[in-house]
Coordinates of C-alpha atoms and ligand atoms in Angstrom, one line a residue:
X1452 CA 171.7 12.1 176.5
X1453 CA 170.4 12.5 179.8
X1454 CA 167.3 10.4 181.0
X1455 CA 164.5 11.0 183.7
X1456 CA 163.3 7.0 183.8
X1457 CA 164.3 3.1 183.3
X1458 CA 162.1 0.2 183.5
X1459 CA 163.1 -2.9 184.0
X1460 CA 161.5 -6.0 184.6
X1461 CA 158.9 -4.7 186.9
X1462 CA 161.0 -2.2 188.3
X1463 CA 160.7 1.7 187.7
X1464 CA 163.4 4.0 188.3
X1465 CA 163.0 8.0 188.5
X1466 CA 165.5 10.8 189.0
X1467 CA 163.8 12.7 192.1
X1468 CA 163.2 15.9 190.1
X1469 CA 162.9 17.7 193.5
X1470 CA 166.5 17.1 194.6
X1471 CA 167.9 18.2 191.0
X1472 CA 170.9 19.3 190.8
X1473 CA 172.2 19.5 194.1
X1474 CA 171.3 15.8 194.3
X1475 CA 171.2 13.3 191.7
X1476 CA 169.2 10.4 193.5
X1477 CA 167.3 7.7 191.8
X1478 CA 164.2 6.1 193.3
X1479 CA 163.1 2.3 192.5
X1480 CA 159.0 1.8 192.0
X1481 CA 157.1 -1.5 192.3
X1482 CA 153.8 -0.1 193.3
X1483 CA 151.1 1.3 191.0
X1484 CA 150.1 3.7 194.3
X1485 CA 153.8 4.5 195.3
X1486 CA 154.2 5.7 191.5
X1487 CA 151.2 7.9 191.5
X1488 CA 152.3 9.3 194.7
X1489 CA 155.6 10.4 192.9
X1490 CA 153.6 12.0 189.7
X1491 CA 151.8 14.0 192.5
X1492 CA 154.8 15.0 194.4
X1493 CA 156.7 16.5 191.1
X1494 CA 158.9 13.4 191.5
X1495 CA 158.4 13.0 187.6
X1496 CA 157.1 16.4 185.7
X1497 CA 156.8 16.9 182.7
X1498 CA 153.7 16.0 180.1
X1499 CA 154.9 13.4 178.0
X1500 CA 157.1 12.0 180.8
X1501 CA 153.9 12.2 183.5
X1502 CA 152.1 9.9 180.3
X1503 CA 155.4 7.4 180.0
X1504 CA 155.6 6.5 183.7
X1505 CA 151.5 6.1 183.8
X1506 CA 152.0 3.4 181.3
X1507 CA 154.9 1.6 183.2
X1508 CA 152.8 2.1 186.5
X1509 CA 150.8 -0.1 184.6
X1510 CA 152.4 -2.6 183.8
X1511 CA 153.7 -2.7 186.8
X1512 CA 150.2 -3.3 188.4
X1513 CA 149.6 -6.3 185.9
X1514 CA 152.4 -7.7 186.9
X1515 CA 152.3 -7.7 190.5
X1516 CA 149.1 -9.9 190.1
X1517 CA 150.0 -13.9 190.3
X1518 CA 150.9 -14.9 186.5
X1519 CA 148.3 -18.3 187.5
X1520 CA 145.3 -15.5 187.3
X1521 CA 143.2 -14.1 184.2
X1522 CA 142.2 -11.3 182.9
X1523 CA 138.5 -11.8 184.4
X1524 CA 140.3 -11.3 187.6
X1525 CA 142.3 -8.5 187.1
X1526 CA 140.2 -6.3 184.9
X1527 CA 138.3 -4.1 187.3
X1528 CA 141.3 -3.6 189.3
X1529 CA 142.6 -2.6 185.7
X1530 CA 140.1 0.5 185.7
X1531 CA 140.5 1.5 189.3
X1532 CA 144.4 1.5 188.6
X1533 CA 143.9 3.9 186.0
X1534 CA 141.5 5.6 187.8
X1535 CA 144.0 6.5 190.5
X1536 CA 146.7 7.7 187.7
X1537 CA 143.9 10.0 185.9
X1538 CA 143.8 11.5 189.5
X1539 CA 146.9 12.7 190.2
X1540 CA 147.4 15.5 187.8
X1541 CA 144.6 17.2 185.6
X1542 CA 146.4 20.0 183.2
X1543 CA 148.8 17.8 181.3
X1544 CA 146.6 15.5 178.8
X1545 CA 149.4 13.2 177.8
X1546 CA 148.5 11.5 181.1
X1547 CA 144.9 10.7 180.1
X1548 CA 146.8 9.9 176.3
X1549 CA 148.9 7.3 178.2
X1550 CA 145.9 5.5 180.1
X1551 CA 143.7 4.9 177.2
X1552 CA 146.6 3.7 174.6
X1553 CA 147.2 1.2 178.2
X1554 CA 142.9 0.6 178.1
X1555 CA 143.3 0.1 173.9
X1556 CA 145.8 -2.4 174.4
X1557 CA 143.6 -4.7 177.1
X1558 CA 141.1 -4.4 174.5
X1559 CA 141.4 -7.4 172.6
X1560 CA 141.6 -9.8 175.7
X1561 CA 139.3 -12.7 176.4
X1562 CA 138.2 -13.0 180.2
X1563 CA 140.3 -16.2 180.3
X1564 CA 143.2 -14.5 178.6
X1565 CA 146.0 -15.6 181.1
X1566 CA 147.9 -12.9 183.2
X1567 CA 150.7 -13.8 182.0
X1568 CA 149.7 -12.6 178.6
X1569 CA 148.0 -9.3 179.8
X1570 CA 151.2 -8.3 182.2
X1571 CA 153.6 -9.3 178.8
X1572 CA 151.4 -7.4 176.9
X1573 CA 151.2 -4.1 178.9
X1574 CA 154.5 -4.5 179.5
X1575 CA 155.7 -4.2 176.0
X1576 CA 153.3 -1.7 174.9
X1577 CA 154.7 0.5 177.7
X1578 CA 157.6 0.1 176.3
X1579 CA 156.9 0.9 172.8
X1580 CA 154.9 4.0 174.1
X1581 CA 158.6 5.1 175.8
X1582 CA 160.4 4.7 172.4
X1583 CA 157.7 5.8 170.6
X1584 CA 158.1 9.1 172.9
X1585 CA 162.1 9.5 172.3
X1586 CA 161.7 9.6 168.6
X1587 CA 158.3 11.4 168.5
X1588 CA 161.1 14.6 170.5
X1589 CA 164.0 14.0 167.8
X1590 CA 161.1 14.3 165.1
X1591 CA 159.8 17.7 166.6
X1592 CA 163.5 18.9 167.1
X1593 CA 164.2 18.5 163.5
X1594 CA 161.0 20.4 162.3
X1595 CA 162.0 22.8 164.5
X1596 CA 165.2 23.4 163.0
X1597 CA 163.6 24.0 159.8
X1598 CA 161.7 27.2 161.0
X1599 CA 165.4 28.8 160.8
X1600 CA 165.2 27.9 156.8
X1601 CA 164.2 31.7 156.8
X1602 CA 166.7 33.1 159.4
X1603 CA 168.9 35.3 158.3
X1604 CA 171.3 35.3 160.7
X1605 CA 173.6 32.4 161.2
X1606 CA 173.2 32.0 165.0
X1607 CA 170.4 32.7 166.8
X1608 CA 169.0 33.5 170.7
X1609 CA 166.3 31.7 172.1
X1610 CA 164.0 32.0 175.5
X1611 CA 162.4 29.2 177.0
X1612 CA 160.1 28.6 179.8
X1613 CA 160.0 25.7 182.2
X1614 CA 161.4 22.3 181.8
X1615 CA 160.9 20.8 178.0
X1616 CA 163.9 18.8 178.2
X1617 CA 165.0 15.4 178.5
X1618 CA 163.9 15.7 181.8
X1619 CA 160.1 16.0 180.5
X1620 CA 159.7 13.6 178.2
X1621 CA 161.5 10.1 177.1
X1622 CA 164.4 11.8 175.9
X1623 CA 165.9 14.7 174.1
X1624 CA 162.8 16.8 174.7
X1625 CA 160.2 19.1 172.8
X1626 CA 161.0 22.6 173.4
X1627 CA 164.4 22.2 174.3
X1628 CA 164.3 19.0 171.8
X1629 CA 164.6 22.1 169.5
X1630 CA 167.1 23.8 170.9
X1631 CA 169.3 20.6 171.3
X1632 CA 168.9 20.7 167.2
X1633 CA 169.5 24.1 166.6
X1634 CA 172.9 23.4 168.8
X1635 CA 173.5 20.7 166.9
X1636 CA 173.3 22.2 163.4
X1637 CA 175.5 25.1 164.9
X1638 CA 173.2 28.1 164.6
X1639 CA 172.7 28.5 168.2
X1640 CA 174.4 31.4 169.9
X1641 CA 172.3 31.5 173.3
X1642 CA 169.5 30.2 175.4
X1643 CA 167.8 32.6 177.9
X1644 CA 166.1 29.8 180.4
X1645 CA 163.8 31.7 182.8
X1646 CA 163.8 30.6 186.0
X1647 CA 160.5 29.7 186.4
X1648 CA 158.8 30.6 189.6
X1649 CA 157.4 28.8 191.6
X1650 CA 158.7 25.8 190.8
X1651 CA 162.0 26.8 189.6
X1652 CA 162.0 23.8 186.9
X1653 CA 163.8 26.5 184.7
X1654 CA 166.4 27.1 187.2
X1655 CA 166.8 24.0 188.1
X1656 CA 166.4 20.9 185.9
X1657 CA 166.6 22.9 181.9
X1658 CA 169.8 24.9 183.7
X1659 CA 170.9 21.4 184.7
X1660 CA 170.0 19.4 181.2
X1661 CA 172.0 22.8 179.1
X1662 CA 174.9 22.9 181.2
X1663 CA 175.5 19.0 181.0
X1664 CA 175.2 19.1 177.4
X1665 CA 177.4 22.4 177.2
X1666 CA 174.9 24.2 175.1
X1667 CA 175.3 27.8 176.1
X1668 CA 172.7 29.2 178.5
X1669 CA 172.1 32.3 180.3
X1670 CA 169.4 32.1 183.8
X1671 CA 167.1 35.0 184.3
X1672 CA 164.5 35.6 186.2
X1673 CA 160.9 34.9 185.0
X1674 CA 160.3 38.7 185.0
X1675 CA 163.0 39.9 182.7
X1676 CA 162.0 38.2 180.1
X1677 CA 160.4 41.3 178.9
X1678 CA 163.4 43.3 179.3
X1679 CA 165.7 40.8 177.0
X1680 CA 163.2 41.3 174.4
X1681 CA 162.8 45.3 174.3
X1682 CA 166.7 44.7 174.0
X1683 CA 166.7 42.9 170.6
X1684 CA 168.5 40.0 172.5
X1685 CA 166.3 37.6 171.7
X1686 CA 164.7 36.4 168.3
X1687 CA 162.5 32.8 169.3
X1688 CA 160.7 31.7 171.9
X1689 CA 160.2 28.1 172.3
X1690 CA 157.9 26.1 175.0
X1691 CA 156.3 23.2 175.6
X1692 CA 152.8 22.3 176.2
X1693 CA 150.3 20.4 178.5
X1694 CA 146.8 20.6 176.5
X1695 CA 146.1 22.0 173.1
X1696 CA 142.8 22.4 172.4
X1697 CA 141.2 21.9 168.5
X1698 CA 141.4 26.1 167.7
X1699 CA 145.6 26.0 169.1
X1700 CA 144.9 27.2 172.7
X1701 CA 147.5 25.7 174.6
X1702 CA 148.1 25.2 178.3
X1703 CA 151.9 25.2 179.8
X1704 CA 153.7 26.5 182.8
X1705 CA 152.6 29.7 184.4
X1706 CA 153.7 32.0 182.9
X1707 CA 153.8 31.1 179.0
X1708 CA 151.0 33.9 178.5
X1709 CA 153.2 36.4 179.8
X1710 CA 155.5 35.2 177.8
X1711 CA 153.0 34.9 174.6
X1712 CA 151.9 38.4 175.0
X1713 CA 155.5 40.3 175.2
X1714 CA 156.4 38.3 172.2
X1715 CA 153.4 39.4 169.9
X1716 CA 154.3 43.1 171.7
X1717 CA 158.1 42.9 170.1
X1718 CA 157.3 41.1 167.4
X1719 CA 158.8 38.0 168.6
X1720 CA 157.9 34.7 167.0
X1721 CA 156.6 32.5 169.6
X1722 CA 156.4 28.4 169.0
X1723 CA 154.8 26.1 170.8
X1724 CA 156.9 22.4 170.5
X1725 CA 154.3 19.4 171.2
X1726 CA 153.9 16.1 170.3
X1727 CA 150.3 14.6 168.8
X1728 CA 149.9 13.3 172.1
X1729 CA 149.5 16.6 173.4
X1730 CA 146.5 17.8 171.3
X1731 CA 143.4 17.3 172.7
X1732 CA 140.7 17.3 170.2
X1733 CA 137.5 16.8 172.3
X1734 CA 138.1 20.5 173.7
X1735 CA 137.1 23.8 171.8
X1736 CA 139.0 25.7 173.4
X1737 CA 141.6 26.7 176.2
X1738 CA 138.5 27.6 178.5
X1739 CA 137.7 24.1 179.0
X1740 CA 141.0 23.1 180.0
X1741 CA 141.5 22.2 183.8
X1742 CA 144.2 24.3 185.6
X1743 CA 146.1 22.5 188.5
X1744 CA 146.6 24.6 191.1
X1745 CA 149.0 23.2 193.5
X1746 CA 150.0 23.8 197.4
X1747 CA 150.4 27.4 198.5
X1748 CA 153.5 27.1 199.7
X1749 CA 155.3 26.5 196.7
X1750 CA 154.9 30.4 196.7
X1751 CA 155.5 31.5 200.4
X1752 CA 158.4 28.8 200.6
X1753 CA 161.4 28.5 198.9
X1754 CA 163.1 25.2 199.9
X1755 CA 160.9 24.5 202.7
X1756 CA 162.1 28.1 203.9
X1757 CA 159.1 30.7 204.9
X1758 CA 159.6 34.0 202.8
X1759 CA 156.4 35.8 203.5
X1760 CA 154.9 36.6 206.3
X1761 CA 153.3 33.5 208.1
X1762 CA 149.4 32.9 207.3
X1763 CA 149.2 34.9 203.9
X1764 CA 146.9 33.9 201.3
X1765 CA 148.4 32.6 198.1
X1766 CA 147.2 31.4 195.3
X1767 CA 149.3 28.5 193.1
X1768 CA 148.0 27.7 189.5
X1769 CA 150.6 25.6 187.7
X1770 CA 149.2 26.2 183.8
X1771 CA 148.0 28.9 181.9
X1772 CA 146.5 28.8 178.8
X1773 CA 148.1 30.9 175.7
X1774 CA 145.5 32.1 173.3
X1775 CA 146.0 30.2 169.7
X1776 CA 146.5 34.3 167.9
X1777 CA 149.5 34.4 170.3
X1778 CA 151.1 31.4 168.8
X1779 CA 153.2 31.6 166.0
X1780 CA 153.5 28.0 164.9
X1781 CA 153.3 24.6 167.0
X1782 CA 156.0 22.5 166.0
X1783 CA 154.6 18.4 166.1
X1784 CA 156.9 15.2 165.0
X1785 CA 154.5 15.6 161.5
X1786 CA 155.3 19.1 160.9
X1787 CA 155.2 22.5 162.0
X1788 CA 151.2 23.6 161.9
X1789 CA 151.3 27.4 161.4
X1790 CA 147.4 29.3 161.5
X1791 CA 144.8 29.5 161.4
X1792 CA 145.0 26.4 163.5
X1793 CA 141.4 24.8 163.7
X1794 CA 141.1 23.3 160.4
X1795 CA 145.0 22.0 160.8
X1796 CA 143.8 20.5 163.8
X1797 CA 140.7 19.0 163.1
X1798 CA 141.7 17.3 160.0
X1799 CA 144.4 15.7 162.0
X1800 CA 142.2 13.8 164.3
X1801 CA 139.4 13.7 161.9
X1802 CA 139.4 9.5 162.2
X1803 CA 140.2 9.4 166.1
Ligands
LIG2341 O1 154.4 21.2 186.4 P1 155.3 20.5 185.4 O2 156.7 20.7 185.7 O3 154.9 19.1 185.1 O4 155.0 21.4 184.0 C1 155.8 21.1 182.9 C2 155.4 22.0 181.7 O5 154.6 22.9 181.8 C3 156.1 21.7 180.5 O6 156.4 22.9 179.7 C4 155.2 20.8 179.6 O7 154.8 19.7 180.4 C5 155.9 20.3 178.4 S1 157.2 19.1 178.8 C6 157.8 18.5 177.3

């Protein structure tokens, strides 16, 4: 299966997301800063995969201080370093997830707790956090799978939006995690994968991930998605998620609403795919959650190439937020929560 990240021994290696496919060209990381530079430049996308390489940018940091130190010296350079991380994206919550499982884990140390110790320790809880990540996606696949208990048909057609792949996460995905399981069980006939505009992640990196794996795809364009389901072509929609706020609001790529709305229109069932980690219970609502909106020119450039006229004004948000009576169900690695949501939710983070 592919992978988007390795860590090893101080060392963090990414797939440069911006050069997939044409290009597949890793980058090595030994710098907390030169990390959070690639989660700004789209090096590494993806929620649960922004959180991941937070956590090894982490331990990274810990490490890079001399081993003969302690924890009384490192630990306000501790909270600056994850102040810089919590800085360079604010939609995607696994991010903030990441950095306080990293502060959690620091928790127990004395001031003369030896670097040594705090660097190990990071270390291997980033680590865990990663394999945690990869099982919490084969979890959600399988729940997934069980929606078609009630199917019907034998095969079925599925859009997605975006990039919930491997590429996104650990491993294996949420979104397309449960797609990979509904290919595996063999009742998958087709995936529409919009293209996803501006970005193109759909185009480019869940095109990539379905066509490695041979599980049959089909590319369209982000507006004909609407046209694919006036034609009976499709009966799920699956996507992934950034935020999720306590009453099922959720926040993913521009462009999910759309999405959201033409389902409910065709009667569509429409799934949201998200680990735990992607909840965030200290929000109402999708109205408090932040939207990124990113450079300009991802919309009047394609590939560094001008395609409207020079000096326009465009405007970039990354996110949306689907309203929770859009959503049909959001599949998690505990089950699949169907609505009303708010009760589900709340009882679910009741002790955190
Ligand atoms: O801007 P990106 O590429 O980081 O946005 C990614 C998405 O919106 C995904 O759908 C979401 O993070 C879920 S990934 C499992």
């Amino acid at each position: 299966m592919f992978t988007a990240m390795s860590y090893q021994s101080g060392v963090l290696s990414l797939i440069d997301q911006r050069k997939l496919p044409r290009e597949s060209h890793w980058i090595e990381y030994r710098s907390l800063d030169a990390i959070a530079d690639a989660i700004e430049q789209m090096v590494i996308r993806g929620a649960p995969a922004i959180g991941c390489t937070a956590f090894f940018a982490l331990a990274i940091d810990a490490k890079s201080y001399s081993a003969a130190l302690f924890w009384k010296d490192y630990n306000s350079r501790f909270m600056e370093a994850c102040e810089r991380l919590a800085k360079t994206r604010p939609t995607a919550v696994n991010l903030f997830f990441a950095i306080e499982s990293a502060k959690k884990c620091t928790a127990s140390f004395d001031f003369d707790t030896p670097m040594e110790i705090v660097s190990s320790n990071i270390e291997k809880a980033a680590l865990d956090f990663f394999a945690k990540d990869l099982a919490t996606c084969q979890a959600i696949g399988q729940h997934g799978l069980s929606i078609l208990s009630t199917q019907s048909k034998e095969k079925v057609t599925i859009l997605t939006h975006c990039n919930a792949g491997s590429l996104a996460t650990a491993g294996y995905g949420t979104a397309l995690g449960v797609v990979r399981a509904i290919h595996a069980a063999g009742r998958l006939s087709m995936v529409f994968a919009d293209e996803t505009r501006p970005f193109l992640q759909g185009a480019r990196l869940t095109a990539f991930e379905l066509k490695e794996e041979k599980i049959p795809f089909t590319l369209i364009a982000d507006s004909a998605a609407a046209f694919f389901m006036g034609q009976k072509s499709i009966d799920y929609i699956f996507v992934g998620a950034d935020r999720i706020a306590s009453n099922g609001d959720t926040a993913n790529k521009i462009g999910t609403y759309s999405l959201a709305v033409n389902a409910k229109h065709h009667g569509i069932p429409f799934y949201v795919a998200a680990p735990l980690s992607t909840f965030d219970p200290k929000i109402s609502s999708g109205d408090e959650i932040l939207i990124e909106e990113r450079r300009p020119e991802e919309i009047t450039e394609i590939a560094s190439t001008p395609i409207a006229p020079l000096g326009v004004t465009a405007r970039n948000p990354s996110f949306d937020v689907t309203p929770h009576t859009l959503i049909s169900g959001i599949i998690t690695e505990i089950g699949v929560l169907t609505p009303p949501f708010y009760s589900k939710i709340a009882s679910l983070f009741s002790h955190s």
